[in-house]
Amino acid sequence: MIPPIASNFVAGEDPETALEHVRELNERGVKGILNLLGEHYHDRPPADEDADAYVALVDAIDESGVDACVSVKPSQIGLDVGGEVFEENLARIVDRASNRGVFVWVDMEDHTTTDVTLDAYERLARETDGMVGVCTQANLKRTGEDLKRLAPLPGKVRLVKGAYDEPREIAYKKKSEVDRVYKEYLELMFREFEGGVAVGSHDPAMIDYARDLHTEYGTDFEVQMLMGVRESAQFELADEYEVWQYIPYGSKWFSYFYRRIRERKENALFALRAVVGN
Ligand code: FAD
């Protein structure tokens, strides 16, 4: 069982509990992006197993009637085994999901995976006429060029600051630099994209900037934030804009929870208060 302090960031161990969380969110105007926790499988069987679990999940989303989509990590469905395993599993998930009317996001991992991830996205975006989305990372210097490539495609693009520690030759390292290029890329997206812009950030400055760009260019956008982070802001924003909460679930919850705790002092204090019962 997931301890109460972790359940702030992880919806549960099984899809039923995660769907129940989505149902509650939907009642408050927020939609759900479900992510089965798992990454970096070096053998094919666990990668195929998680792909099977996603196929079952899109069926369950459709049957339950909740407003939800899924988000998949390439290394969870076989990228470390081989590019063709990843592509095969992703195509299988997207095929079932698009038949069920369920949207599929592809998360972005470290820079060695960017090309194969964008290539798979491009192919599937065209084949499904936009039933997929991909994540791009502002900390990578290449992202401006990638966004120009993605602009004319159907589908959606999520811009995040980037969670991986990348080499300085190819990445911006300082927070101030990443914040500056995040705004630059956001402006490019609102200007060049016809829609499908997803602002994957908790940063109030980035959300405010997206609002300004929406006023200037009229481009539709959505806001995406993680479960357990600035949730009151998520509910407030949902009165005005489309808001999606990224919801991890599954038995591999511990390392995800540990990352969230290490990331932020306030999360660690929150966890500590829960432990000492204050
Ligand atoms: P920051 O500058 O880090 O934070 C801004 C403010 O938000 C902070 O001052 C704080 O008030 C609040 N905040 C941010 N994070 C936390 C937290 N954990 N706990 C408490 N408060 C917090 N990265 C990838 O590399 N690949 C992906 O596929 C990917 N997918 C993502 C999907 C979603 C929906 C989101 C929201 C993020 C995703 N990320 C991904 C992570 C992203 O790259 C950043 O590491 C993360 O979002 C923190 O950056 P930020 O934009 O929120 O801004």
Short mmCIF file of C-alpha atoms and ligand atoms in Angstrom, two decimals:
data_model
loop_
_atom_site.label_atom_id
_atom_site.label_comp_id
_atom_site.label_asym_id
_atom_site.label_seq_id
_atom_site.Cartn_x
_atom_site.Cartn_y
_atom_site.Cartn_z
CA MET A 1 0.00 0.00 0.00
CA ILE A 2 1.16 3.53 -0.76
CA PRO A 3 1.74 5.50 2.48
CA PRO A 4 -0.37 8.67 2.86
CA ILE A 5 2.61 11.02 2.33
CA ALA A 6 3.35 9.46 -1.06
CA SER A 7 -0.28 9.41 -2.11
CA ASN A 8 -0.06 13.17 -2.52
CA PHE A 9 2.05 12.60 -5.65
CA VAL A 10 1.01 9.11 -6.81
CA ALA A 11 -2.63 8.11 -7.41
CA GLY A 12 -2.42 4.47 -6.36
CA GLU A 13 -0.97 1.14 -7.37
CA ASP A 14 -3.68 0.01 -9.77
CA PRO A 15 -5.56 1.60 -12.68
CA GLU A 16 -8.92 1.48 -10.85
CA THR A 17 -7.64 3.76 -8.08
CA ALA A 18 -6.00 6.07 -10.61
CA LEU A 19 -9.27 6.32 -12.58
CA GLU A 20 -11.12 7.12 -9.36
CA HIS A 21 -8.67 10.00 -8.80
CA VAL A 22 -9.39 11.24 -12.34
CA ARG A 23 -13.14 11.08 -11.69
CA GLU A 24 -12.72 13.33 -8.65
CA LEU A 25 -10.53 15.75 -10.62
CA ASN A 26 -13.02 15.86 -13.50
CA GLU A 27 -15.71 16.95 -11.04
CA ARG A 28 -13.53 19.98 -10.28
CA GLY A 29 -12.91 20.76 -13.95
CA VAL A 30 -9.41 19.24 -14.32
CA LYS A 31 -8.61 16.44 -16.78
CA GLY A 32 -6.21 13.54 -16.20
CA ILE A 33 -3.01 12.38 -17.93
CA LEU A 34 -2.34 8.86 -16.62
CA ASN A 35 1.22 7.56 -16.43
CA LEU A 36 2.00 4.02 -15.39
CA LEU A 37 5.31 4.31 -13.52
CA GLY A 38 8.22 2.43 -15.09
CA GLU A 39 11.32 3.22 -17.17
CA HIS A 40 14.60 1.87 -18.54
CA TYR A 41 13.74 -1.75 -19.13
CA HIS A 42 16.67 -3.55 -20.72
CA ASP A 43 14.72 -6.68 -21.69
CA ARG A 44 11.74 -6.99 -23.92
CA PRO A 45 9.24 -8.81 -21.63
CA PRO A 46 8.69 -5.97 -19.08
CA ALA A 47 8.51 -3.44 -21.94
CA ASP A 48 5.82 -5.51 -23.68
CA GLU A 49 4.03 -5.98 -20.37
CA ASP A 50 3.79 -2.23 -19.76
CA ALA A 51 2.65 -1.68 -23.35
CA ASP A 52 -0.09 -4.29 -22.72
CA ALA A 53 -1.02 -2.42 -19.53
CA TYR A 54 -1.39 0.83 -21.51
CA VAL A 55 -3.60 -0.91 -24.08
CA ALA A 56 -5.81 -2.16 -21.23
CA LEU A 57 -5.74 1.32 -19.67
CA VAL A 58 -7.04 3.06 -22.81
CA ASP A 59 -9.89 0.52 -22.90
CA ALA A 60 -10.65 1.28 -19.25
CA ILE A 61 -10.55 5.06 -19.85
CA ASP A 62 -13.01 4.72 -22.73
CA GLU A 63 -15.31 2.40 -20.79
CA SER A 64 -15.27 4.50 -17.61
CA GLY A 65 -16.18 7.68 -19.49
CA VAL A 66 -13.66 9.82 -17.57
CA ASP A 67 -11.87 12.72 -19.24
CA ALA A 68 -8.36 11.31 -19.41
CA CYS A 69 -5.48 10.45 -21.71
CA VAL A 70 -2.18 8.60 -21.19
CA SER A 71 1.50 9.57 -21.22
CA VAL A 72 4.16 6.99 -22.02
CA LYS A 73 7.95 7.00 -21.50
CA PRO A 74 9.94 5.63 -24.49
CA SER A 75 12.32 3.60 -22.29
CA GLN A 76 9.33 2.04 -20.54
CA ILE A 77 8.07 0.45 -23.73
CA GLY A 78 11.37 -0.76 -25.13
CA LEU A 79 13.67 2.05 -26.29
CA ASP A 80 16.62 0.68 -24.30
CA VAL A 81 16.02 -2.73 -25.89
CA GLY A 82 15.92 -1.27 -29.42
CA GLY A 83 14.33 1.53 -31.42
CA GLU A 84 12.13 -0.92 -33.32
CA VAL A 85 10.74 -2.38 -30.05
CA PHE A 86 9.78 1.11 -28.86
CA GLU A 87 8.18 1.98 -32.20
CA GLU A 88 6.25 -1.27 -32.36
CA ASN A 89 4.90 -0.95 -28.82
CA LEU A 90 4.06 2.74 -29.23
CA ALA A 91 2.24 2.05 -32.51
CA ARG A 92 0.25 -0.71 -30.77
CA ILE A 93 -0.82 1.61 -27.93
CA VAL A 94 -1.64 4.51 -30.28
CA ASP A 95 -3.60 2.26 -32.64
CA ARG A 96 -5.87 1.03 -29.84
CA ALA A 97 -6.11 4.48 -28.25
CA SER A 98 -7.07 6.27 -31.44
CA ASN A 99 -9.74 3.64 -32.13
CA ARG A 100 -11.06 4.32 -28.63
CA GLY A 101 -10.76 8.11 -28.98
CA VAL A 102 -8.09 8.33 -26.26
CA PHE A 103 -5.15 10.72 -26.70
CA VAL A 104 -1.55 9.47 -26.19
CA TRP A 105 1.37 11.65 -25.02
CA VAL A 106 4.98 10.60 -25.44
CA ASP A 107 7.23 11.86 -22.62
CA MET A 108 10.74 13.00 -23.54
CA GLU A 109 13.76 11.41 -21.84
CA ASP A 110 17.43 12.41 -22.11
CA HIS A 111 18.96 13.97 -25.26
CA THR A 112 20.13 10.63 -26.70
CA THR A 113 16.45 9.74 -27.25
CA THR A 114 15.21 12.98 -28.84
CA ASP A 115 15.55 12.00 -32.52
CA VAL A 116 13.95 8.58 -32.28
CA THR A 117 11.12 9.97 -30.13
CA LEU A 118 10.35 12.86 -32.49
CA ASP A 119 10.53 10.57 -35.55
CA ALA A 120 8.03 8.14 -34.01
CA TYR A 121 5.79 11.05 -33.00
CA GLU A 122 5.85 12.57 -36.48
CA ARG A 123 4.86 9.28 -38.11
CA LEU A 124 2.01 8.61 -35.69
CA ALA A 125 0.77 12.20 -35.67
CA ARG A 126 0.30 11.98 -39.44
CA GLU A 127 -1.23 8.47 -39.33
CA THR A 128 -3.77 9.32 -36.63
CA ASP A 129 -4.39 12.90 -37.73
CA GLY A 130 -3.24 14.30 -34.42
CA MET A 131 -4.24 11.79 -31.73
CA VAL A 132 -0.73 11.97 -30.20
CA GLY A 133 1.41 14.54 -28.47
CA VAL A 134 5.09 14.84 -27.66
CA CYS A 135 7.11 16.59 -24.99
CA THR A 136 9.93 19.03 -25.83
CA GLN A 137 12.50 20.42 -23.39
CA ALA A 138 13.45 24.08 -23.18
CA ASN A 139 16.88 23.31 -21.69
CA LEU A 140 18.04 21.68 -24.96
CA LYS A 141 19.58 24.10 -27.45
CA ARG A 142 18.13 22.14 -30.39
CA THR A 143 14.51 22.63 -29.29
CA GLY A 144 13.89 25.81 -31.33
CA GLU A 145 14.64 23.88 -34.53
CA ASP A 146 12.57 20.89 -33.34
CA LEU A 147 9.58 23.14 -32.69
CA LYS A 148 9.77 24.54 -36.23
CA ARG A 149 9.69 20.96 -37.53
CA LEU A 150 6.71 20.08 -35.31
CA ALA A 151 4.67 23.24 -36.02
CA PRO A 152 2.93 22.07 -39.25
CA LEU A 153 2.10 18.57 -37.88
CA PRO A 154 -1.28 17.58 -36.46
CA GLY A 155 -1.06 16.67 -32.75
CA LYS A 156 -0.01 18.51 -29.62
CA VAL A 157 3.33 19.59 -28.19
CA ARG A 158 4.08 19.97 -24.47
CA LEU A 159 6.88 22.39 -23.58
CA VAL A 160 8.66 21.68 -20.27
CA LYS A 161 11.85 23.13 -18.78
CA GLY A 162 13.56 19.70 -18.88
CA ALA A 163 14.23 17.24 -16.09
CA TYR A 164 17.52 15.66 -17.24
CA ASP A 165 21.05 16.78 -16.42
CA GLU A 166 22.39 17.31 -19.94
CA PRO A 167 25.94 18.17 -21.14
CA ARG A 168 26.62 21.91 -21.33
CA GLU A 169 27.60 21.77 -25.02
CA ILE A 170 24.02 20.99 -25.96
CA ALA A 171 22.00 22.39 -23.06
CA TYR A 172 21.33 25.53 -21.06
CA LYS A 173 22.36 24.88 -17.49
CA LYS A 174 21.43 28.01 -15.55
CA LYS A 175 17.84 28.36 -14.34
CA SER A 176 17.73 31.97 -15.59
CA GLU A 177 18.78 30.80 -19.08
CA VAL A 178 16.23 27.99 -19.14
CA ASP A 179 13.49 30.41 -18.03
CA ARG A 180 14.50 32.84 -20.81
CA VAL A 181 14.45 30.21 -23.58
CA TYR A 182 11.24 28.66 -22.22
CA LYS A 183 9.55 32.01 -22.92
CA GLU A 184 11.24 32.29 -26.32
CA TYR A 185 10.04 28.81 -27.35
CA LEU A 186 6.58 29.46 -25.97
CA GLU A 187 6.37 32.58 -28.12
CA LEU A 188 7.44 30.54 -31.15
CA MET A 189 4.73 27.98 -30.42
CA PHE A 190 1.91 30.50 -29.98
CA ARG A 191 3.04 32.26 -33.17
CA GLU A 192 3.65 29.24 -35.41
CA PHE A 193 1.26 26.52 -34.15
CA GLU A 194 -2.41 26.39 -35.07
CA GLY A 195 -3.28 25.00 -31.63
CA GLY A 196 -2.20 22.04 -29.55
CA VAL A 197 0.15 24.07 -27.35
CA ALA A 198 0.61 22.52 -23.90
CA VAL A 199 2.36 24.55 -21.19
CA GLY A 200 3.92 21.90 -18.93
CA SER A 201 5.04 24.08 -16.03
CA HIS A 202 4.15 25.05 -12.47
CA ASP A 203 5.94 28.36 -12.82
CA PRO A 204 3.46 31.25 -12.43
CA ALA A 205 5.69 33.44 -14.66
CA MET A 206 5.40 30.95 -17.54
CA ILE A 207 1.64 30.56 -17.11
CA ASP A 208 1.18 34.36 -17.08
CA TYR A 209 3.31 34.65 -20.20
CA ALA A 210 1.20 31.97 -21.93
CA ARG A 211 -1.92 33.98 -21.05
CA ASP A 212 -0.39 37.09 -22.65
CA LEU A 213 0.58 35.14 -25.77
CA HIS A 214 -2.93 33.70 -26.02
CA THR A 215 -4.31 37.25 -25.96
CA GLU A 216 -1.79 38.35 -28.59
CA TYR A 217 -2.03 35.42 -31.04
CA GLY A 218 -5.37 33.78 -30.14
CA THR A 219 -3.75 30.30 -30.21
CA ASP A 220 -5.49 27.71 -28.05
CA PHE A 221 -3.44 26.19 -25.25
CA GLU A 222 -3.70 23.95 -22.21
CA VAL A 223 -1.84 23.93 -18.92
CA GLN A 224 -0.35 20.70 -17.56
CA MET A 225 0.92 20.22 -14.01
CA LEU A 226 1.93 17.27 -11.86
CA MET A 227 -0.29 15.64 -9.27
CA GLY A 228 0.55 17.05 -5.84
CA VAL A 229 2.18 20.25 -7.12
CA ARG A 230 0.32 23.61 -6.91
CA GLU A 231 -3.02 21.84 -6.98
CA SER A 232 -5.02 24.86 -5.81
CA ALA A 233 -3.62 26.79 -8.80
CA GLN A 234 -4.72 23.91 -11.06
CA PHE A 235 -8.31 24.20 -9.85
CA GLU A 236 -8.30 28.00 -10.12
CA LEU A 237 -6.86 27.95 -13.65
CA ALA A 238 -9.45 25.37 -14.70
CA ASP A 239 -12.16 28.05 -14.36
CA GLU A 240 -10.56 29.83 -17.28
CA TYR A 241 -8.41 27.40 -19.26
CA GLU A 242 -8.07 23.71 -20.09
CA VAL A 243 -6.01 22.13 -17.30
CA TRP A 244 -4.63 18.61 -17.26
CA GLN A 245 -3.04 16.92 -14.27
CA TYR A 246 -0.25 14.41 -14.90
CA ILE A 247 -1.05 11.46 -12.65
CA PRO A 248 1.54 8.73 -11.98
CA TYR A 249 0.36 5.40 -10.61
CA GLY A 250 1.64 1.84 -10.30
CA SER A 251 3.71 -0.42 -8.11
CA LYS A 252 6.99 1.39 -8.92
CA TRP A 253 5.92 4.47 -6.98
CA PHE A 254 8.80 4.74 -4.52
CA SER A 255 11.53 6.16 -6.78
CA TYR A 256 9.11 8.69 -8.30
CA PHE A 257 8.01 9.84 -4.85
CA TYR A 258 11.63 10.05 -3.69
CA ARG A 259 12.47 12.28 -6.71
CA ARG A 260 9.64 14.67 -5.89
CA ILE A 261 10.83 14.87 -2.27
CA ARG A 262 14.46 15.54 -3.22
CA GLU A 263 13.42 18.12 -5.80
CA ARG A 264 11.88 20.62 -3.44
CA LYS A 265 12.49 21.74 0.12
CA GLU A 266 8.78 22.40 0.64
CA ASN A 267 7.90 18.81 -0.38
CA ALA A 268 10.45 17.43 2.09
CA LEU A 269 9.01 19.61 4.87
CA PHE A 270 5.52 18.50 3.95
CA ALA A 271 6.58 14.84 4.15
CA LEU A 272 8.38 15.40 7.45
CA ARG A 273 5.32 17.10 8.98
CA ALA A 274 3.19 14.13 7.91
CA VAL A 275 5.63 11.71 9.55
CA VAL A 276 5.78 13.58 12.86
CA GLY A 277 2.02 14.04 12.75
CA ASN A 278 2.00 17.83 12.80
P1 FAD B 1 10.39 25.41 -11.83
O1 FAD B 1 11.13 26.67 -12.10
O2 FAD B 1 11.17 24.18 -11.51
O3 FAD B 1 9.32 25.61 -10.71
C1 FAD B 1 8.50 26.78 -10.68
C2 FAD B 1 7.73 26.79 -9.39
O4 FAD B 1 6.79 25.72 -9.40
C3 FAD B 1 8.58 26.54 -8.14
O5 FAD B 1 9.14 27.73 -7.65
C4 FAD B 1 7.56 25.92 -7.21
O6 FAD B 1 6.76 26.92 -6.63
C5 FAD B 1 6.74 25.10 -8.13
N1 FAD B 1 7.21 23.70 -8.26
C6 FAD B 1 7.80 23.15 -9.33
N2 FAD B 1 8.06 21.84 -9.13
C7 FAD B 1 7.63 21.58 -7.88
C8 FAD B 1 7.61 20.43 -7.06
N3 FAD B 1 8.06 19.25 -7.47
N4 FAD B 1 7.07 20.54 -5.81
C9 FAD B 1 6.58 21.72 -5.36
N5 FAD B 1 6.58 22.83 -6.09
C10 FAD B 1 7.08 22.78 -7.32
N6 FAD B 1 10.45 16.73 -18.02
C11 FAD B 1 11.08 16.05 -19.00
O7 FAD B 1 12.31 16.15 -19.15
N7 FAD B 1 10.36 15.19 -19.82
C12 FAD B 1 9.01 15.06 -19.74
O8 FAD B 1 8.41 14.31 -20.51
C13 FAD B 1 8.34 15.83 -18.75
N8 FAD B 1 6.99 15.77 -18.64
C14 FAD B 1 6.35 16.62 -17.77
C15 FAD B 1 4.96 16.66 -17.76
C16 FAD B 1 4.31 17.58 -16.96
C17 FAD B 1 2.82 17.64 -17.00
C18 FAD B 1 5.06 18.47 -16.11
C19 FAD B 1 4.38 19.49 -15.25
C20 FAD B 1 6.43 18.40 -16.09
C21 FAD B 1 7.09 17.48 -16.89
N9 FAD B 1 8.49 17.40 -16.90
C22 FAD B 1 9.11 16.66 -17.87
C23 FAD B 1 9.29 18.06 -15.83
C24 FAD B 1 9.82 19.43 -16.21
O9 FAD B 1 10.86 19.29 -17.16
C25 FAD B 1 10.36 20.19 -14.99
O10 FAD B 1 11.43 19.48 -14.44
C26 FAD B 1 9.34 20.42 -13.89
O11 FAD B 1 8.08 20.69 -14.41
C27 FAD B 1 9.75 21.64 -13.03
O12 FAD B 1 9.78 22.80 -13.80
P2 FAD B 1 8.68 23.98 -13.71
O13 FAD B 1 8.40 24.44 -15.11
O14 FAD B 1 7.53 23.57 -12.95
O15 FAD B 1 9.47 25.20 -13.10
#
